[in-house]
Amino acid sequence: MTTVTFYTEGRRIVGFDASGHSGFAQAGEDIVCAAVTSTVRLVECVLNDVMGLCASVKVSEKNALISLRLPGSLGQAAEHTCQTLLAGMMVYLSELHMEYPNNIEVLEAE
């Protein structure tokens, strides 16, 4: 199962960890894994490549883990955009969980 944990400080989403294999199908044919991977990569590209924020990203292929953390002090506009993007990601992955409850889990932690 893939587990995506969103980390918060108060009402602020500060990052997420995505780990594990969904187990929906074999590697290369797993649509749940592809959906999660595409979502994670899109968010990382928007934050770092489009917005230039230098969010911390750590990847461990051995452990099937990717972690992303936002920088601490953002301007008001950047903070709003980041929160909207991460909240949208959380909603999307929660919807994916409703379709594939045995393959993806979405959690929140402080």
Tab-separated table of N, CA and C in Angstrom, residues 4-97:
chain	number	residue	atom	x	y	z
A	4	VAL	N	0.514	8.242	2.002
A	4	VAL	CA	0.915	9.637	1.870
A	4	VAL	C	0.514	10.340	3.154
A	5	THR	N	1.509	10.875	3.845
A	5	THR	CA	1.270	11.574	5.101
A	5	THR	C	1.565	13.046	4.900
A	6	PHE	N	0.569	13.887	5.160
A	6	PHE	CA	0.735	15.338	5.081
A	6	PHE	C	1.043	15.851	6.482
A	7	TYR	N	2.084	16.660	6.592
A	7	TYR	CA	2.498	17.214	7.876
A	7	TYR	C	2.027	18.651	7.989
A	8	THR	N	1.499	18.982	9.168
A	8	THR	CA	0.975	20.327	9.395
A	8	THR	C	1.588	20.930	10.646
A	9	GLU	N	1.624	22.237	10.642
A	9	GLU	CA	1.944	23.029	11.835
A	9	GLU	C	0.800	24.012	11.975
A	10	GLY	N	-0.085	23.742	12.909
A	10	GLY	CA	-1.314	24.521	12.978
A	10	GLY	C	-2.148	24.217	11.749
A	11	ARG	N	-2.529	25.244	11.039
A	11	ARG	CA	-3.322	25.065	9.815
A	11	ARG	C	-2.455	25.015	8.564
A	12	ARG	N	-1.158	25.203	8.725
A	12	ARG	CA	-0.227	25.236	7.587
A	12	ARG	C	0.257	23.833	7.227
A	13	ILE	N	0.090	23.435	5.977
A	13	ILE	CA	0.675	22.187	5.492
A	13	ILE	C	2.142	22.492	5.199
A	14	VAL	N	3.038	21.772	5.853
A	14	VAL	CA	4.467	22.056	5.706
A	14	VAL	C	5.177	21.057	4.798
A	15	GLY	N	4.491	19.969	4.437
A	15	GLY	CA	5.106	19.002	3.549
A	15	GLY	C	4.391	17.670	3.600
A	16	PHE	N	5.013	16.685	2.964
A	16	PHE	CA	4.424	15.351	2.921
A	16	PHE	C	5.507	14.301	2.716
A	17	ASP	N	5.166	13.066	3.077
A	17	ASP	CA	5.951	11.880	2.751
A	17	ASP	C	5.039	10.955	1.964
A	18	ALA	N	5.548	10.380	0.904
A	18	ALA	CA	4.829	9.345	0.159
A	18	ALA	C	5.719	8.118	0.152
A	19	SER	N	5.169	6.990	0.607
A	19	SER	CA	6.001	5.797	0.693
A	19	SER	C	5.213	4.543	0.360
A	20	GLY	N	5.949	3.540	-0.070
A	20	GLY	CA	5.376	2.231	-0.340
A	20	GLY	C	4.886	2.065	-1.763
A	21	HIS	N	4.602	0.833	-2.087
A	21	HIS	CA	4.075	0.478	-3.407
A	21	HIS	C	2.596	0.147	-3.266
A	22	SER	N	1.798	0.633	-4.179
A	22	SER	CA	0.349	0.461	-4.044
A	22	SER	C	-0.090	-0.993	-4.165
A	23	GLY	N	0.607	-1.776	-4.963
A	23	GLY	CA	0.239	-3.177	-5.119
A	23	GLY	C	-0.988	-3.410	-5.971
A	24	PHE	N	-1.407	-2.397	-6.716
A	24	PHE	CA	-2.587	-2.560	-7.575
A	24	PHE	C	-2.293	-3.474	-8.757
A	25	ALA	N	-1.092	-3.347	-9.324
A	25	ALA	CA	-0.691	-4.155	-10.482
A	25	ALA	C	0.832	-4.252	-10.486
A	26	GLN	N	1.349	-4.978	-11.452
A	26	GLN	CA	2.796	-5.126	-11.575
A	26	GLN	C	3.437	-3.792	-11.922
A	27	ALA	N	4.715	-3.664	-11.573
A	27	ALA	CA	5.466	-2.451	-11.905
A	27	ALA	C	5.345	-2.166	-13.401
A	28	GLY	N	5.130	-0.916	-13.714
A	28	GLY	CA	4.948	-0.504	-15.107
A	28	GLY	C	3.507	-0.548	-15.573
A	29	GLU	N	2.639	-1.186	-14.799
A	29	GLU	CA	1.229	-1.297	-15.157
A	29	GLU	C	0.314	-0.798	-14.043
A	30	ASP	N	0.894	-0.277	-12.982
A	30	ASP	CA	0.149	0.106	-11.784
A	30	ASP	C	-0.370	1.544	-11.923
A	31	ILE	N	-1.670	1.676	-12.189
A	31	ILE	CA	-2.245	3.006	-12.405
A	31	ILE	C	-2.310	3.834	-11.130
A	32	VAL	N	-2.440	3.181	-9.977
A	32	VAL	CA	-2.470	3.923	-8.720
A	32	VAL	C	-1.090	4.511	-8.448
A	33	CYS	N	-0.062	3.714	-8.619
A	33	CYS	CA	1.304	4.192	-8.435
A	33	CYS	C	1.607	5.333	-9.414
A	34	ALA	N	1.172	5.182	-10.646
A	34	ALA	CA	1.405	6.225	-11.645
A	34	ALA	C	0.704	7.521	-11.263
A	35	ALA	N	-0.508	7.425	-10.742
A	35	ALA	CA	-1.252	8.623	-10.342
A	35	ALA	C	-0.560	9.334	-9.189
A	36	VAL	N	-0.106	8.575	-8.195
A	36	VAL	CA	0.582	9.172	-7.046
A	36	VAL	C	1.902	9.793	-7.481
A	37	THR	N	2.678	9.063	-8.254
A	37	THR	CA	3.968	9.564	-8.719
A	37	THR	C	3.804	10.836	-9.534
A	38	SER	N	2.846	10.861	-10.436
A	38	SER	CA	2.614	12.057	-11.257
A	38	SER	C	2.213	13.250	-10.406
A	39	THR	N	1.383	13.017	-9.423
A	39	THR	CA	0.942	14.092	-8.531
A	39	THR	C	2.109	14.660	-7.741
A	40	VAL	N	2.911	13.779	-7.163
A	40	VAL	CA	4.071	14.206	-6.381
A	40	VAL	C	5.052	14.987	-7.250
A	41	ARG	N	5.324	14.487	-8.434
A	41	ARG	CA	6.279	15.158	-9.323
A	41	ARG	C	5.758	16.514	-9.786
A	42	LEU	N	4.466	16.616	-10.072
A	42	LEU	CA	3.877	17.887	-10.476
A	42	LEU	C	4.029	18.927	-9.369
A	43	VAL	N	3.689	18.556	-8.146
A	43	VAL	CA	3.790	19.488	-7.022
A	43	VAL	C	5.232	19.930	-6.826
A	44	GLU	N	6.154	18.983	-6.854
A	44	GLU	CA	7.573	19.332	-6.687
A	44	GLU	C	8.046	20.267	-7.796
A	45	CYS	N	7.647	20.015	-9.029
A	45	CYS	CA	8.052	20.876	-10.148
A	45	CYS	C	7.472	22.280	-10.025
A	46	VAL	N	6.217	22.383	-9.632
A	46	VAL	CA	5.605	23.706	-9.463
A	46	VAL	C	6.326	24.486	-8.368
A	47	LEU	N	6.539	23.834	-7.217
A	47	LEU	CA	7.176	24.535	-6.101
A	47	LEU	C	8.616	24.945	-6.418
A	48	ASN	N	9.398	24.029	-6.936
A	48	ASN	CA	10.820	24.313	-7.124
A	48	ASN	C	11.169	24.916	-8.489
A	49	ASP	N	10.632	24.367	-9.548
A	49	ASP	CA	11.024	24.825	-10.883
A	49	ASP	C	10.235	26.042	-11.361
A	50	VAL	N	8.954	26.093	-11.035
A	50	VAL	CA	8.132	27.224	-11.484
A	50	VAL	C	8.208	28.382	-10.494
A	51	MET	N	8.020	28.070	-9.199
A	51	MET	CA	8.003	29.132	-8.184
A	51	MET	C	9.394	29.445	-7.634
A	52	GLY	N	10.353	28.565	-7.844
A	52	GLY	CA	11.722	28.789	-7.381
A	52	GLY	C	11.878	28.809	-5.870
A	53	LEU	N	11.140	27.961	-5.153
A	53	LEU	CA	11.113	28.037	-3.694
A	53	LEU	C	12.192	27.226	-2.984
A	54	CYS	N	12.826	26.303	-3.645
A	54	CYS	CA	13.838	25.445	-3.009
A	54	CYS	C	13.253	24.614	-1.873
A	55	ALA	N	12.087	24.026	-2.108
A	55	ALA	CA	11.525	23.092	-1.134
A	55	ALA	C	12.464	21.902	-1.029
A	56	SER	N	12.635	21.402	0.180
A	56	SER	CA	13.518	20.264	0.425
A	56	SER	C	12.856	18.986	-0.081
A	57	VAL	N	13.561	18.249	-0.937
A	57	VAL	CA	13.047	16.995	-1.474
A	57	VAL	C	14.085	15.907	-1.222
A	58	LYS	N	13.635	14.813	-0.633
A	58	LYS	CA	14.497	13.658	-0.401
A	58	LYS	C	13.834	12.440	-1.020
A	59	VAL	N	14.632	11.664	-1.759
A	59	VAL	CA	14.125	10.486	-2.444
A	59	VAL	C	14.959	9.281	-2.039
A	60	SER	N	14.297	8.182	-1.722
A	60	SER	CA	14.962	6.914	-1.466
A	60	SER	C	14.259	5.845	-2.293
A	61	GLU	N	14.868	5.497	-3.420
A	61	GLU	CA	14.270	4.456	-4.257
A	61	GLU	C	14.287	3.117	-3.524
A	62	LYS	N	15.314	2.886	-2.732
A	62	LYS	CA	15.428	1.644	-1.968
A	62	LYS	C	14.227	1.454	-1.044
A	63	ASN	N	13.800	2.546	-0.397
A	63	ASN	CA	12.678	2.490	0.540
A	63	ASN	C	11.362	2.948	-0.079
A	64	ALA	N	11.351	3.212	-1.382
A	64	ALA	CA	10.149	3.702	-2.071
A	64	ALA	C	9.550	4.887	-1.319
A	65	LEU	N	10.377	5.919	-1.090
A	65	LEU	CA	9.970	7.070	-0.290
A	65	LEU	C	10.378	8.366	-0.970
A	66	ILE	N	9.474	9.336	-0.943
A	66	ILE	CA	9.809	10.702	-1.326
A	66	ILE	C	9.233	11.627	-0.261
A	67	SER	N	10.062	12.559	0.189
A	67	SER	CA	9.653	13.540	1.195
A	67	SER	C	9.826	14.930	0.632
A	68	LEU	N	8.895	15.807	0.939
A	68	LEU	CA	8.989	17.207	0.529
A	68	LEU	C	8.613	18.072	1.715
A	69	ARG	N	9.411	19.108	1.959
A	69	ARG	CA	9.124	20.076	3.017
A	69	ARG	C	9.260	21.480	2.442
A	70	LEU	N	8.312	22.330	2.783
A	70	LEU	CA	8.355	23.728	2.357
A	70	LEU	C	9.406	24.488	3.155
A	71	PRO	N	9.979	25.526	2.550
A	71	PRO	CA	10.849	26.402	3.327
A	71	PRO	C	10.018	27.120	4.396
A	72	GLY	N	10.688	27.597	5.443
A	72	GLY	CA	9.999	28.188	6.582
A	72	GLY	C	9.320	29.513	6.347
A	73	SER	N	9.989	30.446	5.714
A	73	SER	CA	9.400	31.787	5.594
A	73	SER	C	9.161	32.117	4.126
A	74	LEU	N	7.894	32.182	3.790
A	74	LEU	CA	7.488	32.515	2.422
A	74	LEU	C	6.709	33.822	2.445
A	75	GLY	N	6.742	34.525	1.349
A	75	GLY	CA	5.899	35.714	1.229
A	75	GLY	C	4.441	35.305	1.198
A	76	GLN	N	3.573	36.265	1.409
A	76	GLN	CA	2.139	35.989	1.498
A	76	GLN	C	1.593	35.315	0.237
A	77	ALA	N	1.967	35.814	-0.932
A	77	ALA	CA	1.452	35.240	-2.179
A	77	ALA	C	1.971	33.816	-2.383
A	78	ALA	N	3.264	33.596	-2.137
A	78	ALA	CA	3.839	32.259	-2.293
A	78	ALA	C	3.226	31.279	-1.300
A	79	GLU	N	3.033	31.733	-0.070
A	79	GLU	CA	2.425	30.873	0.957
A	79	GLU	C	1.013	30.463	0.549
A	80	HIS	N	0.236	31.420	0.061
A	80	HIS	CA	-1.130	31.120	-0.376
A	80	HIS	C	-1.111	30.094	-1.514
A	81	THR	N	-0.240	30.289	-2.481
A	81	THR	CA	-0.148	29.372	-3.616
A	81	THR	C	0.261	27.982	-3.152
A	82	CYS	N	1.255	27.907	-2.264
A	82	CYS	CA	1.713	26.607	-1.751
A	82	CYS	C	0.601	25.879	-1.006
A	83	GLN	N	-0.112	26.602	-0.158
A	83	GLN	CA	-1.181	25.967	0.613
A	83	GLN	C	-2.305	25.484	-0.296
A	84	THR	N	-2.623	26.258	-1.312
A	84	THR	CA	-3.649	25.853	-2.267
A	84	THR	C	-3.210	24.601	-3.022
A	85	LEU	N	-1.970	24.586	-3.460
A	85	LEU	CA	-1.440	23.449	-4.204
A	85	LEU	C	-1.411	22.185	-3.341
A	86	LEU	N	-0.900	22.286	-2.120
A	86	LEU	CA	-0.822	21.120	-1.245
A	86	LEU	C	-2.203	20.649	-0.792
A	87	ALA	N	-3.116	21.575	-0.545
A	87	ALA	CA	-4.485	21.183	-0.189
A	87	ALA	C	-5.152	20.469	-1.364
A	88	GLY	N	-4.928	20.959	-2.570
A	88	GLY	CA	-5.467	20.301	-3.761
A	88	GLY	C	-4.903	18.899	-3.930
A	89	MET	N	-3.615	18.748	-3.655
A	89	MET	CA	-2.987	17.433	-3.717
A	89	MET	C	-3.628	16.489	-2.701
A	90	MET	N	-3.858	16.990	-1.490
A	90	MET	CA	-4.469	16.171	-0.443
A	90	MET	C	-5.880	15.733	-0.845
A	91	VAL	N	-6.658	16.640	-1.405
A	91	VAL	CA	-8.017	16.306	-1.837
A	91	VAL	C	-7.970	15.265	-2.955
A	92	TYR	N	-7.095	15.487	-3.935
A	92	TYR	CA	-6.986	14.547	-5.059
A	92	TYR	C	-6.613	13.145	-4.570
A	93	LEU	N	-5.595	13.057	-3.715
A	93	LEU	CA	-5.166	11.746	-3.228
A	93	LEU	C	-6.224	11.106	-2.334
A	94	SER	N	-6.982	11.913	-1.604
A	94	SER	CA	-8.093	11.377	-0.801
A	94	SER	C	-9.182	10.803	-1.698
A	95	GLU	N	-9.447	11.459	-2.801
A	95	GLU	CA	-10.409	10.935	-3.783
A	95	GLU	C	-9.891	9.622	-4.372
A	96	LEU	N	-8.596	9.565	-4.646
A	96	LEU	CA	-7.987	8.337	-5.165
A	96	LEU	C	-8.130	7.209	-4.139
A	97	HIS	N	-7.979	7.537	-2.859
A	97	HIS	CA	-8.173	6.551	-1.794
A	97	HIS	C	-9.603	6.010	-1.800
